[in-house]
Amino acid sequence: MDIVVLIKQVPSTANTRMDPETGVMIRDASETVLNPLDEHAITEAARIKGRFPGSTVTAITMGPPAARRVLLEACARGADRGILLSHKAFGGSDTLATSRVLAATIRKTGGFDLILAGEKATDGETGQTGPMTAAFLNLPVVTFVNRLDVEGDSIVARRIVEEGEEEVLVRLPALVTVVRDINNPPLPTVRQYVIAKKIIFPVWGPQDIGMEEADAGLKGSATRVAKIFSPRLSRNTTYMEAGNEAKMAAAATAILEVLKGRDLMKKGEGHGN
Amino acid sequence: MEIKGNIMVLAEVRSGNVHSVTYEMIAWGRRLAEKTDVLVDCLVLGTGEGDFEELIRGGADRVLVVSPGMPDSRLATPAASLLVSAIRGERPDIVIAPATTYGRTIMPIAAARLGTGLTADCTDLDIDPKDSLLMQTRPAIGGNIMATIKTPRTRPQMATVRPRSIKPLPADTGRRGEVVRKDYSLEGEWQERFISFIRSEEGDANLESAEIVLTGGKGIKSRDNFKQLAELAGLMGAGLGATRDAVEAGWAPFSCQVGLTGKTVAPKVYIAAGVSGKIQHLAGMITSDYIVAINEDPKAQIFKVADLGIIGDAPMAVQELTRAFKSHSEKGEGA
Ligand SMILES: Cc1cc2nc3c(=O)[nH]c(=O)nc-3n(C[C@H](O)[C@H](O)[C@H](O)COP(=O)(O)OP(=O)(O)OC[C@H]3O[C@@H](n4cnc5c(N)ncnc54)[C@H](O)[C@@H]3O)c2cc1C
Ligand SMILES: Nc1ncnc2c1ncn2[C@@H]1O[C@H](COP(=O)(O)O)[C@@H](O)[C@H]1O
């Protein structure tokens, strides 16, 4: 099995704040992490590799030069090699342009059985990159997968949807996006990092993947951010000070009244049932 | 304002039935159509059965039913392929779908095939009066920011829209419209086979349909306090919600998470205890009818969306509410 894992460097959420004065995001570029769901994708790839000796796992990321750190982490977590897509022409890509770049890279390297991606990234939160990449590659995609089994030339994937779980059988090659229930990623060991550090990651630009610069980056993107704003939130709030128990009891009564007023407190239907 | 094609709304089909979230999407379609003077087409893929007139009473002008040759609405490739054919055939200017596992899977496939943009998880849609472009608004990273996104060059303009970001329109029995059978054909083959679907008995779905939701955040302070909150929710007949921070603290399972990355709820009464009200959380509950916030910080953002703001200790509120409920139901049982 030759497996590709798509991974992304994201700002660590704990360190993403907004400047209350200007509304601008404060992002410390040094405080970035591997997208949490991508850890699960790599772990799954490593698990499958363990089941089928001779398998390879290639991690691919598009991002700034510093994103090579997530490739390193991917290799410590079980990937054999990594490709960094970094070039000024890639900057400002929306999910459409990103997927085009990722698909071109996969096409270029060729011959994969399975592509894994996170269901979504914690920064953009779109969850579009996986399905779009699959579409550009003309591959079937299974999203929201929480269990994956390889059976012969196919996979059986269990996906979590609104009202339950469904299983589908898909002939490989295919792309799968995973949710966090799929596995518990172990922390990589120091030894694994030491080994990973020896791996050299090629850095590719548009030429290397046979792509026109205009199809990537801002130029290749179909969407534009028109504006960013802090929403004006307002309801007519009635305030109650509840600094002590007696006041809080009054507040509790007020809440009960709200529920009664909306017919949400049915007498006699207490906790007896 | 003038736009060059209709508004296409993708119906959510689950187990062969049109799901109610479709009516919310139609309501968005109507709101946009009113500003642009175009038709709202509701596209139904994967089922030929159903009360399509009801979709018209819900606000659609036409219902486009594409049923033949559709093996199973759950499979992404054939559904996306039919969506692409329908978009090529109808040439809508705008296509919207619910941001459900269904919409979030087939819309990106279709957008990539069509080479057009897609904005995920919108909470608001509007038409810019200046350039007639669709303004797709969604919460963005960084706490309290919203981003408005446009698709200036390519068509159609596509968006998935959060369920419960709008109320469905009341059924209008006088509305006239057309149900049109379309036979768009499937291009190519697909490599997916449906094996099984197991409906979960779990209470997840209940959270989304609960009339009262009681949510705890970091201000609940401890696992034990959160347990009491959960018991109170049971007592109240409320769905139990949690912020992401509460979930990450291990106080509640992910299935309770309300917000951008979790569930969207719109109950009659939403009670947030010890919740700061970051935009990612608000994205999951802001359309609730009545919001109660309990927070010790009078400047907490959650108060800006609250109808009733209680300034005080959240664990204490849980205690007092529990007491109040117990005494209420004891009285009630006698009556
Ligand atoms: C991409 C992304 C997606 C996200 N998705 C979600 C999501 O789906 N859902 C979600 O909830 N969050 C989400 N978040 C996180 C979100 O930004 C906030 O960090 C989170 O909602 C905060 O949770 P909280 O209100 O419990 O905690 P905090 O922000 O820590 O707030 C705790 C509040 O409790 C109050 N408090 C403290 N002690 C007490 C007390 N004794 N009594 C009363 N009040 C007290 C404090 O004043 C404070 O307002 C997301 C973030 C990102 C970046
Ligand atoms: N720049 C990128 N490079 C590689 N993979 C990416 C990139 N952006 C997104 N992905 C993959 O797509 C998934 C979903 O991301 P998103 O669509 O941004 O929510 C991620 O979990 C990654 O697996």
CSV table of N, CA, C and O and ligand atoms in Angstrom, one decimal, chain A residues 6-8 35 37-38 41 60-63 95 98 102 116-130, ligand 2:
chain,number,residue,atom,x,y,z
A,6,LEU,N,-2.3,14.1,3.7
A,6,LEU,CA,-2.3,15.6,3.5
A,6,LEU,C,-2.3,16.2,4.9
A,6,LEU,O,-3.2,15.9,5.7
A,7,ILE,N,-1.3,17.0,5.1
A,7,ILE,CA,-1.2,17.7,6.4
A,7,ILE,C,-1.1,19.2,6.3
A,7,ILE,O,-0.6,19.7,5.4
A,8,LYS,N,-1.5,19.8,7.4
A,8,LYS,CA,-1.5,21.3,7.4
A,8,LYS,C,-0.9,21.8,8.7
A,8,LYS,O,-1.2,21.3,9.8
A,35,ASN,N,-2.1,20.3,12.4
A,35,ASN,CA,-3.6,20.3,12.5
A,35,ASN,C,-3.9,19.0,13.3
A,35,ASN,O,-3.6,17.9,12.9
A,37,LEU,N,-6.5,17.0,13.6
A,37,LEU,CA,-7.1,15.9,12.9
A,37,LEU,C,-6.1,15.2,12.0
A,37,LEU,O,-6.2,14.0,11.7
A,38,ASP,N,-5.0,15.9,11.5
A,38,ASP,CA,-4.0,15.3,10.7
A,38,ASP,C,-3.2,14.3,11.4
A,38,ASP,O,-2.6,13.4,10.8
A,41,ALA,N,-4.9,11.3,11.0
A,41,ALA,CA,-4.7,10.7,9.6
A,41,ALA,C,-3.4,10.0,9.5
A,41,ALA,O,-3.3,8.9,8.9
A,60,ILE,N,2.4,15.2,2.7
A,60,ILE,CA,2.5,16.3,1.8
A,60,ILE,C,1.8,17.5,2.5
A,60,ILE,O,0.7,17.5,3.0
A,61,THR,N,2.5,18.7,2.5
A,61,THR,CA,1.9,19.9,3.0
A,61,THR,C,2.2,21.1,2.1
A,61,THR,O,3.3,21.1,1.5
A,62,MET,N,1.3,21.9,2.0
A,62,MET,CA,1.5,23.2,1.3
A,62,MET,C,1.5,24.3,2.4
A,62,MET,O,0.6,24.4,3.1
A,63,GLY,N,2.6,25.1,2.4
A,63,GLY,CA,2.6,26.1,3.4
A,63,GLY,C,3.9,26.9,3.3
A,63,GLY,O,4.7,26.7,2.4
A,95,THR,N,-9.5,27.1,-0.8
A,95,THR,CA,-9.5,25.7,-0.8
A,95,THR,C,-9.4,25.1,-2.2
A,95,THR,O,-8.9,24.1,-2.4
A,98,THR,N,-5.8,25.4,-3.3
A,98,THR,CA,-5.0,24.5,-2.5
A,98,THR,C,-5.2,23.1,-3.0
A,98,THR,O,-4.2,22.3,-3.2
A,102,LEU,N,-2.4,20.4,-4.4
A,102,LEU,CA,-2.3,19.1,-3.8
A,102,LEU,C,-2.5,18.0,-4.8
A,102,LEU,O,-1.8,17.0,-4.9
A,116,LEU,N,-5.1,10.0,2.6
A,116,LEU,CA,-5.8,10.4,3.9
A,116,LEU,C,-5.7,11.9,4.2
A,116,LEU,O,-4.6,12.5,3.9
A,117,ALA,N,-6.7,12.4,4.7
A,117,ALA,CA,-6.7,13.8,5.1
A,117,ALA,C,-7.5,14.0,6.3
A,117,ALA,O,-8.3,13.1,6.7
A,118,GLY,N,-7.3,15.1,7.0
A,118,GLY,CA,-8.1,15.4,8.2
A,118,GLY,C,-9.5,15.8,7.7
A,118,GLY,O,-9.7,16.3,6.6
A,119,GLU,N,-10.5,15.6,8.5
A,119,GLU,CA,-11.9,16.1,8.1
A,119,GLU,C,-11.9,17.6,7.9
A,119,GLU,O,-12.5,18.1,7.0
A,120,LYS,N,-11.2,18.3,8.8
A,120,LYS,CA,-11.1,19.7,8.6
A,120,LYS,C,-9.9,20.2,9.4
A,120,LYS,O,-9.4,19.6,10.3
A,121,ALA,N,-9.5,21.4,9.1
A,121,ALA,CA,-8.3,22.1,9.8
A,121,ALA,C,-8.9,23.1,10.8
A,121,ALA,O,-10.0,23.6,10.6
A,122,THR,N,-8.2,23.2,11.9
A,122,THR,CA,-8.7,24.1,12.9
A,122,THR,C,-8.6,25.6,12.6
A,122,THR,O,-9.2,26.4,13.3
A,123,ASP,N,-7.9,26.0,11.5
A,123,ASP,CA,-7.9,27.4,11.2
A,123,ASP,C,-9.0,27.8,10.3
A,123,ASP,O,-9.8,28.6,10.6
A,124,GLY,N,-9.0,27.2,9.1
A,124,GLY,CA,-10.0,27.6,8.1
A,124,GLY,C,-11.3,26.9,8.5
A,124,GLY,O,-12.4,27.5,8.3
A,125,GLU,N,-11.3,25.7,9.0
A,125,GLU,CA,-12.5,25.0,9.4
A,125,GLU,C,-13.4,24.8,8.2
A,125,GLU,O,-14.6,24.9,8.4
A,126,THR,N,-12.9,24.5,7.0
A,126,THR,CA,-13.8,24.4,5.9
A,126,THR,C,-14.1,22.9,5.6
A,126,THR,O,-15.2,22.6,5.2
A,127,GLY,N,-13.2,22.1,5.8
A,127,GLY,CA,-13.4,20.7,5.5
A,127,GLY,C,-13.6,20.4,4.0
A,127,GLY,O,-14.1,19.4,3.6
A,128,GLN,N,-13.1,21.4,3.2
A,128,GLN,CA,-13.4,21.2,1.8
A,128,GLN,C,-12.2,20.7,1.0
A,128,GLN,O,-12.3,20.2,-0.1
A,129,THR,N,-11.0,20.8,1.6
A,129,THR,CA,-9.8,20.4,0.9
A,129,THR,C,-9.8,19.0,0.4
A,129,THR,O,-9.4,18.6,-0.7
A,130,GLY,N,-10.2,18.1,1.4
A,130,GLY,CA,-10.2,16.6,1.0
A,130,GLY,C,-11.1,16.3,-0.2
A,130,GLY,O,-10.6,15.9,-1.2
C,2,LIG,N1,-2.2,23.5,2.8
C,2,LIG,C1,-2.5,22.2,3.0
C,2,LIG,N2,-1.5,21.3,2.7
C,2,LIG,C2,-1.8,20.0,2.9
C,2,LIG,N3,-3.0,19.5,3.3
C,2,LIG,C3,-4.0,20.4,3.5
C,2,LIG,C4,-3.7,21.8,3.4
C,2,LIG,N4,-4.9,22.4,3.7
C,2,LIG,C5,-5.8,21.5,4.1
C,2,LIG,N5,-5.2,20.2,4.0
C,2,LIG,C6,-5.8,18.9,4.3
C,2,LIG,O1,-7.2,19.1,4.2
C,2,LIG,C7,-7.8,18.9,5.5
C,2,LIG,C8,-9.0,19.8,5.7
C,2,LIG,O2,-8.6,21.1,5.7
C,2,LIG,P1,-9.6,22.4,5.5
C,2,LIG,O3,-10.3,22.1,4.2
C,2,LIG,O4,-8.7,23.6,5.5
C,2,LIG,O5,-10.6,22.4,6.6
C,2,LIG,C9,-6.7,19.0,6.5
C,2,LIG,O6,-7.0,18.2,7.6
C,2,LIG,C10,-5.5,18.5,5.7
C,2,LIG,O7,-5.5,17.1,5.7
